[in-house]
Short mmCIF file of C-alpha atoms in Angstrom, two decimals:
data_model
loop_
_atom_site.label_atom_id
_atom_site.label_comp_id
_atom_site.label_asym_id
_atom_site.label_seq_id
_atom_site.Cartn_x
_atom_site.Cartn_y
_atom_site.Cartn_z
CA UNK A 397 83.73 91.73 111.54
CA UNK A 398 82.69 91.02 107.62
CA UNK A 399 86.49 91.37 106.32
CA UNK A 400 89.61 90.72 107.49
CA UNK A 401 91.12 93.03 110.03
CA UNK A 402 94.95 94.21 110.38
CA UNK A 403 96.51 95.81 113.44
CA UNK A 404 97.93 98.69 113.53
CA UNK A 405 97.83 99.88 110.43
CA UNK A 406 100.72 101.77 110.68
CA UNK A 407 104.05 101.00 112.42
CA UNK A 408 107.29 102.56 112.46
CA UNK A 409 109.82 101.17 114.73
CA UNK A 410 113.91 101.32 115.39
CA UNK A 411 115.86 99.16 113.43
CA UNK A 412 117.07 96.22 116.06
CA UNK A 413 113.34 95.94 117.67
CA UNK A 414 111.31 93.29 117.93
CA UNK A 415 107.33 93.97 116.25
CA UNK A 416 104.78 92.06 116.40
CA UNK A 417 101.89 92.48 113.48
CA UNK A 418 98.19 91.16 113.99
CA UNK A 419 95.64 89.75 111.82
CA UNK A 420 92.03 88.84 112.45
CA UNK A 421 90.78 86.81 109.09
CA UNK A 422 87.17 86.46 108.46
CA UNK A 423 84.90 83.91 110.86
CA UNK A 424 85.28 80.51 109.78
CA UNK A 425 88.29 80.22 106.91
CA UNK A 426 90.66 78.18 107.94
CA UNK A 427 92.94 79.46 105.36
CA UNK A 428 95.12 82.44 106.59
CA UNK A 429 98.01 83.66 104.29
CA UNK A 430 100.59 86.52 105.04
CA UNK A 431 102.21 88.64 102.36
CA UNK A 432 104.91 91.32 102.15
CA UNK A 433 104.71 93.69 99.70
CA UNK A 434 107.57 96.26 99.19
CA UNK A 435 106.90 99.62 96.78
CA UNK A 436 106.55 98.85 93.16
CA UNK A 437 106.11 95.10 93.46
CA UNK A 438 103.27 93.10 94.10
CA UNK A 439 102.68 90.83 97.09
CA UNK A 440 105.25 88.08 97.81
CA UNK A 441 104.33 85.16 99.67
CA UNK A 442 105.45 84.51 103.16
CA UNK A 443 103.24 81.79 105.03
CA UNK A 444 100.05 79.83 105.09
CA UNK A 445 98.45 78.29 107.81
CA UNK A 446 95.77 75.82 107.73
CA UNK A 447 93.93 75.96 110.91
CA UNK A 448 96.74 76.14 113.56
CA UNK A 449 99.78 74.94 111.80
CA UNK A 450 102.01 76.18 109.35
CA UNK A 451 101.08 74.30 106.01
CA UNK A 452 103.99 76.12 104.46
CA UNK A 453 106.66 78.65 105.59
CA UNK A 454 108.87 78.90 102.06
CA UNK A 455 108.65 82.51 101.99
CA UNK A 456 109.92 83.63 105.36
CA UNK A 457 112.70 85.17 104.24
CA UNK A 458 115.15 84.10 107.75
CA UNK A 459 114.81 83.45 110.59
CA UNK A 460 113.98 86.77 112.22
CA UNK A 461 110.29 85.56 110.94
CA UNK A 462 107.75 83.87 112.24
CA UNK A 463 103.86 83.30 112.77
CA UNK A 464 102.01 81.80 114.69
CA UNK A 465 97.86 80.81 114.74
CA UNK A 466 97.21 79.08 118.20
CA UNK A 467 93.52 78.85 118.03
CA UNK A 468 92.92 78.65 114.10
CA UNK A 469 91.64 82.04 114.27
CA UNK A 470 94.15 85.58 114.78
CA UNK A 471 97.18 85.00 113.51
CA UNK A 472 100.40 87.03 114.87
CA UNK A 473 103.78 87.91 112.39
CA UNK A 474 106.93 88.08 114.43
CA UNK A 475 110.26 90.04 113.53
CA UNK A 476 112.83 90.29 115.62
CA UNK A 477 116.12 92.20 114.99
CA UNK A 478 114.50 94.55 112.62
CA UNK A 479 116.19 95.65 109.84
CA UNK A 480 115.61 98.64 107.61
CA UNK A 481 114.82 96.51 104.91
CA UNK A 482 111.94 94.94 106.33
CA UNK A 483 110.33 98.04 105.49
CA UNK A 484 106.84 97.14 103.80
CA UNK A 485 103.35 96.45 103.81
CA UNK A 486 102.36 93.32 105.17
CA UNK A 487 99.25 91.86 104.22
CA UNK A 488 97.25 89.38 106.04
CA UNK A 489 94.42 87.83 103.71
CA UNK A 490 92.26 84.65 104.86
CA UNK A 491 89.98 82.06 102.65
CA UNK A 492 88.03 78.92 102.82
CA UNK A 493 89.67 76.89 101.09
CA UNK A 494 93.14 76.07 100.61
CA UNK A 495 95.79 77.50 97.87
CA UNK A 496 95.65 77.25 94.32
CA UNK A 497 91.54 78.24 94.73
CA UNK A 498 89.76 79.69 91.69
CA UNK A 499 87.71 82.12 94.49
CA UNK A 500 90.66 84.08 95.85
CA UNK A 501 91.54 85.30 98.97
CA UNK A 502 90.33 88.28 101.09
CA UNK A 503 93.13 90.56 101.72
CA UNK A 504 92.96 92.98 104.66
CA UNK A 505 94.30 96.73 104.40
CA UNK A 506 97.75 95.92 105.81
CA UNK A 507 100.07 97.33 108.04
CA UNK A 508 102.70 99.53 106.78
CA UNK A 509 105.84 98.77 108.68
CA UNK A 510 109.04 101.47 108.71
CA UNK A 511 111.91 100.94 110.12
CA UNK A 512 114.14 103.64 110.58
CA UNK B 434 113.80 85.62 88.42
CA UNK B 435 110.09 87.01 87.86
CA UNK B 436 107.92 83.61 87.33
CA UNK B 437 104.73 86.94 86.83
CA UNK B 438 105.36 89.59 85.01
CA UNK B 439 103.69 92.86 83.86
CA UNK B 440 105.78 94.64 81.84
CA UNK B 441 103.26 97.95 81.65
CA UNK B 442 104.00 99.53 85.31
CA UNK B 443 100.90 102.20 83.86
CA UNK B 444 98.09 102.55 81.35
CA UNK B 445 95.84 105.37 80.84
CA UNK B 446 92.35 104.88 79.15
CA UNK B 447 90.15 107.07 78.01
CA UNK B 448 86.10 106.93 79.79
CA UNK B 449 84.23 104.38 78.08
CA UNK B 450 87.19 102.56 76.08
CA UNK B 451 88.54 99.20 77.03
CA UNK B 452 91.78 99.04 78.86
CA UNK B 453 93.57 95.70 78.27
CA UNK B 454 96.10 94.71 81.02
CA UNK B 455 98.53 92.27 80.20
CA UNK B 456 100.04 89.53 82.05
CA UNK B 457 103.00 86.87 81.27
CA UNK B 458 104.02 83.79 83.04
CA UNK B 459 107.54 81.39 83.13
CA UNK B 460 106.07 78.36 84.88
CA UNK B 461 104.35 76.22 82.22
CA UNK B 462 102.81 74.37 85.75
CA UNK B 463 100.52 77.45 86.65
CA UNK B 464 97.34 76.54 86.28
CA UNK B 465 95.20 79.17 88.21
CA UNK B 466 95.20 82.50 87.34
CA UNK B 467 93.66 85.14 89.29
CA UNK B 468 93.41 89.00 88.79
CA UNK B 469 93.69 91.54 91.79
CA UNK B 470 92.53 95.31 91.82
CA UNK B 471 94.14 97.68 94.32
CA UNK B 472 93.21 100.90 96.02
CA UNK B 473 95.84 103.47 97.87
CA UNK B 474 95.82 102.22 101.40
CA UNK B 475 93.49 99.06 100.81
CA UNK B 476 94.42 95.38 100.57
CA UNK B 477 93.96 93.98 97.04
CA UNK B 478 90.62 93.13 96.01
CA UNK B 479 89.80 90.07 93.79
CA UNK B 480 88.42 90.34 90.61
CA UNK B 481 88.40 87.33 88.19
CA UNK B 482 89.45 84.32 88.13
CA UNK B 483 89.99 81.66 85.39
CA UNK B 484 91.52 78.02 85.65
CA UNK B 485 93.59 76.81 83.01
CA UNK B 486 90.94 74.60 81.27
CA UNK B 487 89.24 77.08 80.03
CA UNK B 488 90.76 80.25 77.42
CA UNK B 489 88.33 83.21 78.51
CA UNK B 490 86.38 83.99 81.64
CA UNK B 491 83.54 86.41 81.60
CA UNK B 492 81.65 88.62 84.41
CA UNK B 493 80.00 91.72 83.80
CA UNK B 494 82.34 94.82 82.34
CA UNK B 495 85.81 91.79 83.06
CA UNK B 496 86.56 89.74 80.99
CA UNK B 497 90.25 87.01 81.48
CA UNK B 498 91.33 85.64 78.38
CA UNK B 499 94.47 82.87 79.00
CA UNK B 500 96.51 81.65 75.88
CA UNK B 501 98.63 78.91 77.61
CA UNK B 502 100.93 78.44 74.62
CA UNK B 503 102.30 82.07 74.46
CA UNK B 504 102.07 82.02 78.66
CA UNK B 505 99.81 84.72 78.28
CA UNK B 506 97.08 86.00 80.33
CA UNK B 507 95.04 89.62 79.63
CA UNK B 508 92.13 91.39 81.42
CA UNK B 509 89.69 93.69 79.44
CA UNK B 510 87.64 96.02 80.79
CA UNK B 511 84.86 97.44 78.83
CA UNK B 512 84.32 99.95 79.23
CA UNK B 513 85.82 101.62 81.50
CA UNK B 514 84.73 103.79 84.48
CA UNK B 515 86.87 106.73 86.72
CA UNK B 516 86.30 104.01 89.43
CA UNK B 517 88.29 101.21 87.98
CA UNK B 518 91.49 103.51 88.18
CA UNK B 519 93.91 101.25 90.37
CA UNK B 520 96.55 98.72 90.40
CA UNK B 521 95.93 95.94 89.06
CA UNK B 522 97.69 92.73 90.14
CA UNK B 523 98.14 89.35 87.91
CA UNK B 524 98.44 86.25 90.33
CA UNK B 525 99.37 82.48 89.23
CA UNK B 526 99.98 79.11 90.64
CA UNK B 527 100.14 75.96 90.21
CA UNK B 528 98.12 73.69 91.98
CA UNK B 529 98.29 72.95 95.76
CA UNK B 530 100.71 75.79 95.86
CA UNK B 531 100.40 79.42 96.89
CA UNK B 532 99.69 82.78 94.57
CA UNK B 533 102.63 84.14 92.83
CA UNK B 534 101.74 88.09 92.14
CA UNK B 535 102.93 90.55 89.08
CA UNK B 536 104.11 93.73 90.18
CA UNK B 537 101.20 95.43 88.82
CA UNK B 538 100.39 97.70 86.48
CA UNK B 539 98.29 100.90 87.27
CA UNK B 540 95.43 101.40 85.65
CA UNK B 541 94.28 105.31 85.27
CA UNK B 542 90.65 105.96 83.37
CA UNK B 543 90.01 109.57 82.62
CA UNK B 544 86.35 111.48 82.28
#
């Protein structure tokens, strides 16, 4: 597709479950980036991959998180143990080029995770 | 510790004015600056972007000005349409590094 595609887009689950959150970034950037944003804030970083490997995982908050990109292409967001304050919107947003770049990311429309 | 902040959670402009959104930054090392705009149930969608060489970016109705002594970064929007009502999101970072967002501040332009 021409943008970057998040599934599902909506996802409530029971606190203690495991989720798994899926992003499809656009053909050909080898920059994917996840981002959590909670209400009233703005997106906080979480991970960036470079092709297949984590270039940086700072923002995982534990180590219920994790992401993986085994083909460079769709990139998967694990949490396990779910708490209800993983409660969010995460967004998924790819590029083609690296961090710090004066053209921005593509975002996708995120999926809204609730734990309850 | 909020390295991006935008202290105006909401503006409202009237059709055809400029809205000015403000933006302030801790980390003298930021030297990207990018701004966001945000639709219910949409991921953010980039607007402008200006680098820390220069002190004002122009395209079309958007304009970025960046004073880096004051740590200061504003977006004007002249003028403004119903359809720019959103959130709009102030990102920095320094180089090599990833975006650090603003909370936002939501932008509402009325006919």
């Amino acid at each position: 597709g021409a943008g970057v595609s998040q599934t599902p887009s909506n996802k409530v689950t029971e606190k203690g479950k495991y989720v798994e959150l899926r992003c499809d970034p656009i053909s050909g950037h080898t920059a994917l980036y996840w981002y959590r944003q909670s209400l009233g804030q703005g997106p906080e970083f979480l991970i960036y991959f470079q092709g297949t490997g984590a270039a940086d995982d700072s923002g995982l908050p534990n180590d219920r998180f994790f992401a993986v990109r085994p083909e460079g292409s769709v990139s998967t967001l694990k949490i396990q143990r779910t708490e209800r304050g993983d409660s969010a919107v995460y967004l998924c947003a790819s590029s083609s080029r690296g961090p710090a770049s004066s053209y921005g990311y593509t975002f996708g429309s995120g999926t809204r995770l609730t734990v309850v | 510790d909020q390295q991006v902040k935008q202290n105006s959670p909401s503006l409202s402009v009237q059709e055809g004015r400029i809205s000015i959104l403000n933006c302030d930054y801790t980390n003298s090392m930021f030297d990207y600056f990018l701004w966001y705009k945000k639709y219910p149930a949409e991921g953010p969608t980039f607007l402008i972007s200006i680098s820390s060489i220069k002190d004002k970016n122009e395209d079309g109705r958007f304009t970025v000005f960046l004073n880096k002594s004051a740590k200061h970064l504003s977006l004007h929007i002249v003028p403004s349409q119903p359809g720019d009502s959103a959130v709009y999101f102030c990102a920095a970072s320094e180089e090599g590094q990833n975006f650090v967002f603003g909370p936002g501040t939501r932008l509402s332009v009325l006919p």
